[in-house]
PDB file of C-alpha atoms in Angstrom:
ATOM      1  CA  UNK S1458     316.525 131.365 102.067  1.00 46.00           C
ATOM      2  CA  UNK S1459     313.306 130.838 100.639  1.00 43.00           C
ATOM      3  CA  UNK S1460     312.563 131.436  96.563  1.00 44.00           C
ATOM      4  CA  UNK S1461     308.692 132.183  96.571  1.00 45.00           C
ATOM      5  CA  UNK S1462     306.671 133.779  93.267  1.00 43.00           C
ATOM      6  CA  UNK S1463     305.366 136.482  94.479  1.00 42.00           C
ATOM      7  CA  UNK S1464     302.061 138.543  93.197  1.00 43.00           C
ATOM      8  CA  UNK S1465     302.978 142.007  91.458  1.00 43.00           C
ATOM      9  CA  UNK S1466     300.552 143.098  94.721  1.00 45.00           C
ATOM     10  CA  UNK S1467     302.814 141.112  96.914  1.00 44.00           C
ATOM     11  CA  UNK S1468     300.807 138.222  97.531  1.00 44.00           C
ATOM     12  CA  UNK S1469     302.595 135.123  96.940  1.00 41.00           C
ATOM     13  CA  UNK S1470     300.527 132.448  94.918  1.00 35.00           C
ATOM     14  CA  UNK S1471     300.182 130.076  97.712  1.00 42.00           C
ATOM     15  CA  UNK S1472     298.557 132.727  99.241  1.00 44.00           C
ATOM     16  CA  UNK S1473     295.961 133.695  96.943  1.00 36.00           C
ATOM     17  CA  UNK S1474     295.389 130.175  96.493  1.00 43.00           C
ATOM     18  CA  UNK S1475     294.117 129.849 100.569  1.00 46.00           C
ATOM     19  CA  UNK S1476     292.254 132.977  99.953  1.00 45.00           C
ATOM     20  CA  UNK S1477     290.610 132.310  96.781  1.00 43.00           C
ATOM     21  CA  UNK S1478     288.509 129.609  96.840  1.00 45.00           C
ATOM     22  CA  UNK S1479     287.433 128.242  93.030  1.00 46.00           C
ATOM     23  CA  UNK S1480     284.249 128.957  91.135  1.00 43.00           C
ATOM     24  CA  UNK S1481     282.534 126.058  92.373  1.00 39.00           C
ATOM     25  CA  UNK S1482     283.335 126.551  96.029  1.00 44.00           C
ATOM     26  CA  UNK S1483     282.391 130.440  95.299  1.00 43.00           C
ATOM     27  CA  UNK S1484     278.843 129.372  94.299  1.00 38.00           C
ATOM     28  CA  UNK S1485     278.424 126.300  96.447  1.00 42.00           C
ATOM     29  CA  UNK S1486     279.581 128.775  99.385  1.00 45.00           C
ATOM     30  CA  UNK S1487     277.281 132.101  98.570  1.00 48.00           C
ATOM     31  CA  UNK S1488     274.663 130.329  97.517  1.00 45.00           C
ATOM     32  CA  UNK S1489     271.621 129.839 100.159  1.00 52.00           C
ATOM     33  CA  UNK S1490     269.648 126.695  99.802  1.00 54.00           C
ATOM     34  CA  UNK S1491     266.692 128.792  98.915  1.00 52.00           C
ATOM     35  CA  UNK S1492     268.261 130.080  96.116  1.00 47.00           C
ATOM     36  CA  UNK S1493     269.578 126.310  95.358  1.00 48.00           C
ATOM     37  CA  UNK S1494     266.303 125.155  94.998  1.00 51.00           C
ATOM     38  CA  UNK S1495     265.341 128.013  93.020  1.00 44.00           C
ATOM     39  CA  UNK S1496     268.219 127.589  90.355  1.00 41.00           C
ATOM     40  CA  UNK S1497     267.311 124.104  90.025  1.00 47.00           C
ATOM     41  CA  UNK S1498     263.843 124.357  89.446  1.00 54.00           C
ATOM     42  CA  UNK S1499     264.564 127.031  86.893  1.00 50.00           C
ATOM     43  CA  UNK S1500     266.835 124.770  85.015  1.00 47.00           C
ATOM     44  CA  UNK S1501     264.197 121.948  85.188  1.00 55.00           C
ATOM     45  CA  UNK S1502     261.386 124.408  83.829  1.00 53.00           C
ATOM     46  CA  UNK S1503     263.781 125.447  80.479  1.00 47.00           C
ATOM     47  CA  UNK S1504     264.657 121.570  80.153  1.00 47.00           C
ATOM     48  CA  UNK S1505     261.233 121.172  80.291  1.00 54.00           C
ATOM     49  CA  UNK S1506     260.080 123.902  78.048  1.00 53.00           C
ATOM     50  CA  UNK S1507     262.467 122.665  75.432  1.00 50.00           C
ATOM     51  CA  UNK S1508     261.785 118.982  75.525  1.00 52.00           C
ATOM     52  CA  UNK S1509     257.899 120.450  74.970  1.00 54.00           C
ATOM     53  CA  UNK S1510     259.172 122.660  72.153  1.00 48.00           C
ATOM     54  CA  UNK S1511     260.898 119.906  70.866  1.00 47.00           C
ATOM     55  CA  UNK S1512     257.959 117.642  70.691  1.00 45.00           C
ATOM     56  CA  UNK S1513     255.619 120.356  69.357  1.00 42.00           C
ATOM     57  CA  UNK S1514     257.946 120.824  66.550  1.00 41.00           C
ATOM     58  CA  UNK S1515     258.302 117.086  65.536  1.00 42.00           C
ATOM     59  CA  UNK S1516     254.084 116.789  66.235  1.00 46.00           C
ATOM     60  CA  UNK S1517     253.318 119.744  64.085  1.00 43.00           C
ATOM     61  CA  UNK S1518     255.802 118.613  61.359  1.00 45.00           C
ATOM     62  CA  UNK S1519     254.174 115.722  61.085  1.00 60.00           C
ATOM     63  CA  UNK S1520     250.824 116.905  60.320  1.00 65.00           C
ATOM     64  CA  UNK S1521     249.430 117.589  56.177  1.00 62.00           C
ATOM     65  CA  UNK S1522     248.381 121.230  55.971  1.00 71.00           C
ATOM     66  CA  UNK S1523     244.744 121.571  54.657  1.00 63.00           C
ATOM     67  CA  UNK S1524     245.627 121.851  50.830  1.00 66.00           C
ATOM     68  CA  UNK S1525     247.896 118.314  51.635  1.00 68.00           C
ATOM     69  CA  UNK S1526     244.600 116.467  53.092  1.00 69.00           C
ATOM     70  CA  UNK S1527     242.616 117.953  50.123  1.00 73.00           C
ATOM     71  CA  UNK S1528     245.098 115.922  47.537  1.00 81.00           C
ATOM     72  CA  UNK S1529     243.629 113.060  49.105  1.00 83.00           C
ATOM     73  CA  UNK S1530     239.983 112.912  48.470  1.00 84.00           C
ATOM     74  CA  UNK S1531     240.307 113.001  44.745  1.00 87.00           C
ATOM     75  CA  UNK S1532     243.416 110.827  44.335  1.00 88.00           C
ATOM     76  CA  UNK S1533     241.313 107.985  46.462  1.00 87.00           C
ATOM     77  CA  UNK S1534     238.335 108.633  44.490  1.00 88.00           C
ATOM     78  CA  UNK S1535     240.063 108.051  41.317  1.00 90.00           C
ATOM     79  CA  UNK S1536     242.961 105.382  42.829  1.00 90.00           C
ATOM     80  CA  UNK S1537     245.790 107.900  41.752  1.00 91.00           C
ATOM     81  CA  UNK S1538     248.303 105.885  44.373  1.00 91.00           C
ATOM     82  CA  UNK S1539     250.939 108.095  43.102  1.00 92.00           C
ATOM     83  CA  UNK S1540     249.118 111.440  43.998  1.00 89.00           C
ATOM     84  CA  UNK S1541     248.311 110.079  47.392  1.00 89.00           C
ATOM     85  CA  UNK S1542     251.376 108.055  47.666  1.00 90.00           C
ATOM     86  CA  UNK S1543     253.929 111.568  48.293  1.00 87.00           C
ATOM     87  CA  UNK S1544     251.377 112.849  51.293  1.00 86.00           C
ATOM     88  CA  UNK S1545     251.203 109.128  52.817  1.00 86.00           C
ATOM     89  CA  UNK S1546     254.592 108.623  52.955  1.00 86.00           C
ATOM     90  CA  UNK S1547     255.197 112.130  54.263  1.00 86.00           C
ATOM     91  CA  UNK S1548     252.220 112.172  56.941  1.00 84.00           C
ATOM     92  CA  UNK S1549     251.275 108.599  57.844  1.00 82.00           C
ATOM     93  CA  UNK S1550     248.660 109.613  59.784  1.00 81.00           C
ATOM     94  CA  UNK S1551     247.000 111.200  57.276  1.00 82.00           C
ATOM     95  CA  UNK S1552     245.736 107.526  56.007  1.00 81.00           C
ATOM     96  CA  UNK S1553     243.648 107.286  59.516  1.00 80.00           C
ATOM     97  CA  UNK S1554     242.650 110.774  59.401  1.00 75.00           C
ATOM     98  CA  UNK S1555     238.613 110.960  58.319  1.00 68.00           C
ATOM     99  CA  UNK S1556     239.322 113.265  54.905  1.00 56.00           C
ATOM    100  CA  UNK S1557     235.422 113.922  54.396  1.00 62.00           C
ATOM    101  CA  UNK S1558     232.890 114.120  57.905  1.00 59.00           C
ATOM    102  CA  UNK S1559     231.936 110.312  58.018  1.00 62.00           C
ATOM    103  CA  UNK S1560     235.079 108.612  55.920  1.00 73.00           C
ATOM    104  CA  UNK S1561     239.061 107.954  55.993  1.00 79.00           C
ATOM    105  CA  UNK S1562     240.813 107.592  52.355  1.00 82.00           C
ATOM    106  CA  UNK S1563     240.296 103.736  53.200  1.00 83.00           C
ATOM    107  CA  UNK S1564     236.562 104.086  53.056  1.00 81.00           C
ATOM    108  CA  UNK S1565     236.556 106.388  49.971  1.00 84.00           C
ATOM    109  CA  UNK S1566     238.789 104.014  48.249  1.00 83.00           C
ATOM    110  CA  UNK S1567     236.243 101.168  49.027  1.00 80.00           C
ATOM    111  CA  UNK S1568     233.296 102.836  47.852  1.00 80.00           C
ATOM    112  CA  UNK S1569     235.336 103.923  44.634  1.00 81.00           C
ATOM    113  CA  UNK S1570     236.204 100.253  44.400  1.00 82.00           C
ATOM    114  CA  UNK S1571     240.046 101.301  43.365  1.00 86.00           C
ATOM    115  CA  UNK S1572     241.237  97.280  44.118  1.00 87.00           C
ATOM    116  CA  UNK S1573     244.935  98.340  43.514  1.00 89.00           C
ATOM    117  CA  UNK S1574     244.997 101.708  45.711  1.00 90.00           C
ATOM    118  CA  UNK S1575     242.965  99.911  48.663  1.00 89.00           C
ATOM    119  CA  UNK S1576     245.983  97.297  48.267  1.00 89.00           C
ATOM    120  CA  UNK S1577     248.700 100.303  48.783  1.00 90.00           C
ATOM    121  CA  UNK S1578     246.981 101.471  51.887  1.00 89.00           C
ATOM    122  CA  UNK S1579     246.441  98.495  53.874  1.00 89.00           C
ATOM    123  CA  UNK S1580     249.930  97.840  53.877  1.00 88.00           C
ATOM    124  CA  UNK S1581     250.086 101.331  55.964  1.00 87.00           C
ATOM    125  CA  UNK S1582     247.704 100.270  58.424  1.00 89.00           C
ATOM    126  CA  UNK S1583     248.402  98.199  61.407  1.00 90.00           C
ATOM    127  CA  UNK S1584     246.040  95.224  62.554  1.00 92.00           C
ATOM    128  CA  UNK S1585     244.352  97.765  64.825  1.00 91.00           C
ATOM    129  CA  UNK S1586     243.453  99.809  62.606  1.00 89.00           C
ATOM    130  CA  UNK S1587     241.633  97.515  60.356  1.00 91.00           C
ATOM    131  CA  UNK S1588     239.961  96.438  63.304  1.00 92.00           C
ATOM    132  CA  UNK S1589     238.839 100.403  64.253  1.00 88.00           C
ATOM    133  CA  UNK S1590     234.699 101.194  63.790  1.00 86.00           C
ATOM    134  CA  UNK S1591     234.178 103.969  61.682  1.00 83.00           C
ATOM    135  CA  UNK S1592     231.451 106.632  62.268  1.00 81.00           C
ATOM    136  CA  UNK S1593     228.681 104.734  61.048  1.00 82.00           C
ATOM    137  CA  UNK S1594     229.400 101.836  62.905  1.00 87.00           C
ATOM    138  CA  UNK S1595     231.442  99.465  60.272  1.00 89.00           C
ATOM    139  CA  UNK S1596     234.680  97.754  60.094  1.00 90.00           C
ATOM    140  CA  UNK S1597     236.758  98.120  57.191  1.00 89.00           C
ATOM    141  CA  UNK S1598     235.888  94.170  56.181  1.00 94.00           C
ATOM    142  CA  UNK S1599     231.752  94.980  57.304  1.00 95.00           C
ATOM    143  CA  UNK S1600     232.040  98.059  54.589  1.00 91.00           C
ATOM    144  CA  UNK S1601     233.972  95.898  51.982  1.00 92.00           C
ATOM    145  CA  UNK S1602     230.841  93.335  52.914  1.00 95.00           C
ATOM    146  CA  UNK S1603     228.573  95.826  52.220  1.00 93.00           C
ATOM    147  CA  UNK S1604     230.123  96.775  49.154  1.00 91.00           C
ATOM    148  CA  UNK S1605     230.510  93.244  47.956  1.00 93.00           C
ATOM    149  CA  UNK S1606     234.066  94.057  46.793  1.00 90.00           C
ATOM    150  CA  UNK S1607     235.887  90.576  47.494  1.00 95.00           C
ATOM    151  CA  UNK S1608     239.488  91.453  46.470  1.00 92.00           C
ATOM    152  CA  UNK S1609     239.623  94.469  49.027  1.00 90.00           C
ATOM    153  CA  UNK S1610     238.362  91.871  51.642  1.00 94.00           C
ATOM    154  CA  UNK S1611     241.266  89.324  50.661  1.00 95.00           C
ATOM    155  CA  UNK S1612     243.843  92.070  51.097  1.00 91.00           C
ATOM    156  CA  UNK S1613     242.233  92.933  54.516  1.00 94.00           C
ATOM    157  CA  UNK S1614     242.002  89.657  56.014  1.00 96.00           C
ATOM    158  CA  UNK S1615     245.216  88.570  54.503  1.00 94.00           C
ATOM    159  CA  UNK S1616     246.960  90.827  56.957  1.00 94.00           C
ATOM    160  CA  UNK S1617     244.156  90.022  60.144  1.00 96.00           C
ATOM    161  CA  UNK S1618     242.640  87.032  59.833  1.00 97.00           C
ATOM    162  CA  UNK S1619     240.635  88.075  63.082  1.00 97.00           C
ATOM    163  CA  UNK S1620     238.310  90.687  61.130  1.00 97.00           C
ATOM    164  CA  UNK S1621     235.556  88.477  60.025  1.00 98.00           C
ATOM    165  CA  UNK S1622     234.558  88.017  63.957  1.00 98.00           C
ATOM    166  CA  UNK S1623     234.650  91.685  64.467  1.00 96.00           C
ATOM    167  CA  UNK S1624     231.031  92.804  64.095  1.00 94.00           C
ATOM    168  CA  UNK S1625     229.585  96.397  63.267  1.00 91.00           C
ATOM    169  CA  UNK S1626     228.288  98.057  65.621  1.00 87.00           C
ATOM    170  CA  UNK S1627     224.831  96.572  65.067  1.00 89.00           C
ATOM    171  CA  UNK S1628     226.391  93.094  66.183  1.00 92.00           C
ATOM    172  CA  UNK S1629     226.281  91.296  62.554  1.00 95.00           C
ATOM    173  CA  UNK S1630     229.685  89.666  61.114  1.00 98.00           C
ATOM    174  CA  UNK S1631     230.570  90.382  57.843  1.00 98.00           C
ATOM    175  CA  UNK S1632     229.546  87.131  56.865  1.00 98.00           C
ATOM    176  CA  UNK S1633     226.209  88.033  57.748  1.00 98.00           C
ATOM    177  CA  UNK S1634     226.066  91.193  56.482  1.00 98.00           C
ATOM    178  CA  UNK S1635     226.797  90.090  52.679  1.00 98.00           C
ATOM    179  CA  UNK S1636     224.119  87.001  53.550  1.00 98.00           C
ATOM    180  CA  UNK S1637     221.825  89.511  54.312  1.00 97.00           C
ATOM    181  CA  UNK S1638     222.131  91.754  51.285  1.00 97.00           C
ATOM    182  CA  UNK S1639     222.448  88.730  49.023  1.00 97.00           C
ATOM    183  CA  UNK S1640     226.352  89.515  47.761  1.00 97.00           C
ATOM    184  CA  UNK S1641     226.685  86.071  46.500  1.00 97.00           C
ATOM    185  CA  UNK S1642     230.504  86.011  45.654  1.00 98.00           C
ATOM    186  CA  UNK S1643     231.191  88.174  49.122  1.00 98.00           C
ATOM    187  CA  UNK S1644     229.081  85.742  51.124  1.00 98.00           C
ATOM    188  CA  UNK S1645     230.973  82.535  49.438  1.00 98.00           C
ATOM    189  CA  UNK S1646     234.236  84.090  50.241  1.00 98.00           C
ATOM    190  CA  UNK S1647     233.439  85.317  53.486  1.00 98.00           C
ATOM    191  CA  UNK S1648     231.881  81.498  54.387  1.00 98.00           C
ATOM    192  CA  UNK S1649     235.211  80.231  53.975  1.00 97.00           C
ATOM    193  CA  UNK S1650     237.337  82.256  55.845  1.00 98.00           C
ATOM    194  CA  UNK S1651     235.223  82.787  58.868  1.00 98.00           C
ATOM    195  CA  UNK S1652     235.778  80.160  62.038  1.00 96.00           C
ATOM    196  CA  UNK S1653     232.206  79.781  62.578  1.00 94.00           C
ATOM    197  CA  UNK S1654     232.616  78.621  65.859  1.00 94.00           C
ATOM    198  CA  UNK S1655     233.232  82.190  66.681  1.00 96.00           C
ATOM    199  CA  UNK S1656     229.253  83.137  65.560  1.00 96.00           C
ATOM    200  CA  UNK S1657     227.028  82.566  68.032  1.00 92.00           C
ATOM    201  CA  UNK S1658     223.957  79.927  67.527  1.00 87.00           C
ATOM    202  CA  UNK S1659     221.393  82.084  66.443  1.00 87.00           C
ATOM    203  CA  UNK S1660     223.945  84.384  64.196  1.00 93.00           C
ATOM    204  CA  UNK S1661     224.654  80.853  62.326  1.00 92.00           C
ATOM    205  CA  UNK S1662     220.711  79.818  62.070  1.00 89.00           C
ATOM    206  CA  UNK S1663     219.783  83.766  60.505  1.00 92.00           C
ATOM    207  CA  UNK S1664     222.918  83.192  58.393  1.00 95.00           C
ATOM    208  CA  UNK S1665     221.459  80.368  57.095  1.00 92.00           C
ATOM    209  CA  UNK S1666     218.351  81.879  56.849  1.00 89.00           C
ATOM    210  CA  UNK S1667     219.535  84.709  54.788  1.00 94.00           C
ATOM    211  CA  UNK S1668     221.266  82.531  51.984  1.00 94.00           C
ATOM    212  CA  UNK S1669     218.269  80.442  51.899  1.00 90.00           C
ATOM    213  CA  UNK S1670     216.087  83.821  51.198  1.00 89.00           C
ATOM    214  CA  UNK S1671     218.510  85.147  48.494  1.00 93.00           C
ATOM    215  CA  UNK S1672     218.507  82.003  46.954  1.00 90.00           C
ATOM    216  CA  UNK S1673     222.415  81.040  47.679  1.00 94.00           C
ATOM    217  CA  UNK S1674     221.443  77.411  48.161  1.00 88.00           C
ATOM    218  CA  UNK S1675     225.390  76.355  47.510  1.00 88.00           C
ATOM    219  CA  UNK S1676     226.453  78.841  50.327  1.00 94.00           C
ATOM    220  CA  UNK S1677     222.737  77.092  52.129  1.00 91.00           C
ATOM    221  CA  UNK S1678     224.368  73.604  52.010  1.00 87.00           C
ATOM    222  CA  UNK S1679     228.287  74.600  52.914  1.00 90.00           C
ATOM    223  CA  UNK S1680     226.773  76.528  56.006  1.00 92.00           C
ATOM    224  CA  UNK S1681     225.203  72.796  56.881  1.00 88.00           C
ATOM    225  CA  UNK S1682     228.176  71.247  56.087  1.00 87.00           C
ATOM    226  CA  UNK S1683     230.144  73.599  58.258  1.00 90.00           C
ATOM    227  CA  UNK S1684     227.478  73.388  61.018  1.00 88.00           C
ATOM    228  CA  UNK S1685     225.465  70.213  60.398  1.00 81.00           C
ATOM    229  CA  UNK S1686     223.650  71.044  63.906  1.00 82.00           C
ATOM    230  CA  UNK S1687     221.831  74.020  62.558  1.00 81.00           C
ATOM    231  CA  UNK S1688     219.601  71.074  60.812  1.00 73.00           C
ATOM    232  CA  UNK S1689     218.392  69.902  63.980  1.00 74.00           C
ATOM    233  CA  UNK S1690     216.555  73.175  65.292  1.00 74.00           C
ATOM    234  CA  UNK S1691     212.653  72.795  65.621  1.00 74.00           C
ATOM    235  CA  UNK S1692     211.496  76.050  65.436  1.00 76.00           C
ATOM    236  CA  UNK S1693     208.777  77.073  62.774  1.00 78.00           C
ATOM    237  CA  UNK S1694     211.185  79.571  60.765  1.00 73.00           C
ATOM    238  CA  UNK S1695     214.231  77.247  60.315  1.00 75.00           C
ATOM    239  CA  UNK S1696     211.902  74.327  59.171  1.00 79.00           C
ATOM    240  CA  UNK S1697     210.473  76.196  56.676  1.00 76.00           C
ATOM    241  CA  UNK S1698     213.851  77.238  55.149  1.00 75.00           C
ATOM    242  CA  UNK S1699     215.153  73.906  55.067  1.00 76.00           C
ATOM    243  CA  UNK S1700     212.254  72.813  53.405  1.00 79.00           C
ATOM    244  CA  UNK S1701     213.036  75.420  50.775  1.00 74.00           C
ATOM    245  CA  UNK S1702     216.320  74.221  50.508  1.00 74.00           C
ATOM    246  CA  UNK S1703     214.851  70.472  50.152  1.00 74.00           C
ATOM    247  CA  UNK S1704     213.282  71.481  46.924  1.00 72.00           C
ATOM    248  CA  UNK S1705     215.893  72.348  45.004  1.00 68.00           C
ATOM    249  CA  UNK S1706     218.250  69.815  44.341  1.00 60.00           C
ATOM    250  CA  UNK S1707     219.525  70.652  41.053  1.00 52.00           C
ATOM    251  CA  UNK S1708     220.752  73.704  42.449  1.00 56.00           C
ATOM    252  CA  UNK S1709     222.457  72.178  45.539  1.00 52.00           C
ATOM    253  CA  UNK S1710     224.092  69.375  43.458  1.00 54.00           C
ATOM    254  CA  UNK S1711     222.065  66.664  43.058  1.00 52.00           C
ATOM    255  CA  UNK S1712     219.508  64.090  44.493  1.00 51.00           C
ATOM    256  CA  UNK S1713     222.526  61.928  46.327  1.00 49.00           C
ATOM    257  CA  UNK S1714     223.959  64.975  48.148  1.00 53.00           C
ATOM    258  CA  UNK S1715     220.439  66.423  49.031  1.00 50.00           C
ATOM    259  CA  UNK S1716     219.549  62.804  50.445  1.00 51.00           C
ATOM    260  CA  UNK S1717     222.037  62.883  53.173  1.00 47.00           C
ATOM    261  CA  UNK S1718     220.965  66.382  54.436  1.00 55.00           C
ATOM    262  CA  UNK S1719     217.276  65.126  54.523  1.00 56.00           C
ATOM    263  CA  UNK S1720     217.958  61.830  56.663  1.00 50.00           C
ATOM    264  CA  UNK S1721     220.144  64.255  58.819  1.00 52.00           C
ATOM    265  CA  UNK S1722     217.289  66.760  59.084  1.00 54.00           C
ATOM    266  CA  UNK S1723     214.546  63.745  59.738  1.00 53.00           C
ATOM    267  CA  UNK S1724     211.929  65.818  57.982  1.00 48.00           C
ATOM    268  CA  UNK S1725     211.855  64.171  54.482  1.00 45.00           C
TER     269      UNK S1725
END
């Protein structure tokens, strides 16, 4: 005689088993694939909606609030690193963001000529961002050029030794810039640490030119010295300068030194 369970209802469990299929098999089976397709792209669209959410909420955290970006113009004007320094670390991008309509807190640092603050923000910029143009048309090493501020353009091309090729938007090098406005110490510096076989022939000859004019006839001579070609052009304007330079020997260090250049230069 068989012992089977049976249901209060009289249904033994084996039986209810073959008649009840599981939740699964209940969906899987009443479920058309219309409405298949439809439950999955529902469950996409909320995954998607909430990954979106998601990012919004870390994007928009990570932006300084109008008041926040306001900290920073004075604190760069007066290199107050610790007022800026709490926003910074907070908002990185905030050190990118332009703070007034034409400059970022690196450019009003410059101009304020805060050595020590310009120090604390280059270490949070990237290479690329040194290398970015600003509005009008500068580099952050052009602007220091322009400035003449040489510590700020150690720090700078201490951490990308490619800025001094990177010209303004007008096409000048730093190095030329500084020649051009006469910024003796910037122009020394800037001599030295640009590979000037990265300026193009005519960039090295109105180099040249432009320390001759401002009368930089050290920087003159080390230009030769790095170029010695540059003493061989013909034309009118170059001749002229060198003959400039010729004349000043007690400037350029002496009557020995200033003898070489003119048997180089065949014009003495």
């Amino acid at each position: 005689m068989s012992h089977r369970m049976s249901h209060p209802h009289g249904a033994s469990f084996e039986n209810i088993d073959q008649q009840a299929p599981s939740s699964v098999e209940s969906i899987t089976a009443d479920t058309s694939p219309h409405m298949a397709l439809v439950i999955k792209s529902e469950t996409s669209r909320h995954v998607a909606e909430e990954n979106q959410n998601q990012t919004y909420k870390c994007e928009t955290s990570k932006r300084p609030t109008r008041s926040e970006y306001l900290e920073l113009y004075p604190a760069a004007l007066e290199g107050n690193w610790d007022k800026a320094k709490r926003v910074v670390e907070e908002y990185p991008e905030a050190i990118r963001d332009s703070i007034t309509e034409t400059r970022d807190v690196l450019h009003i640092a410059f101009a304020s000529k805060h050595t020590s603050f310009v120090k604390e923000v280059v270490r949070f910029l990237t290479d690329e961002d040194l290398e970015r143009i600003n509005v009008n048309g500068d580099t952050a090493l052009c602007f220091a050029a322009k400035l003449g501020t040489v510590k700020i353009a150690k720090e700078m091309v201490k951490k990308n030794n490619r800025l001094p090729l990177i010209r303004s938007s007008e096409e000048r090098s730093p190095l030329h810039i500084a020649a051009k406005l006469g910024s003796r110490d910037m122009t020394s510096y800037l001599c030295d640490v640009t590979p000037f076989e990265g300026l193009s022939p005519d960039e090295r000859i109105e180099i040249l030119m432009a320390t001759i004019t401002n009368d930089m006839y050290d920087i003159a001579l080390k230009i030769l010295e790095k170029d010695a070609t540059l003493g061989t052009k013909k034309d009118k304007k170059t001749i002229a300068a060198l003959r400039e330079l010729a004349k000043k020997p007690l400037v350029i260090g002496g009557k020995s030194r200033l003898s070489l250049w003119e048997r180089c230069f065949n014009f003495g």
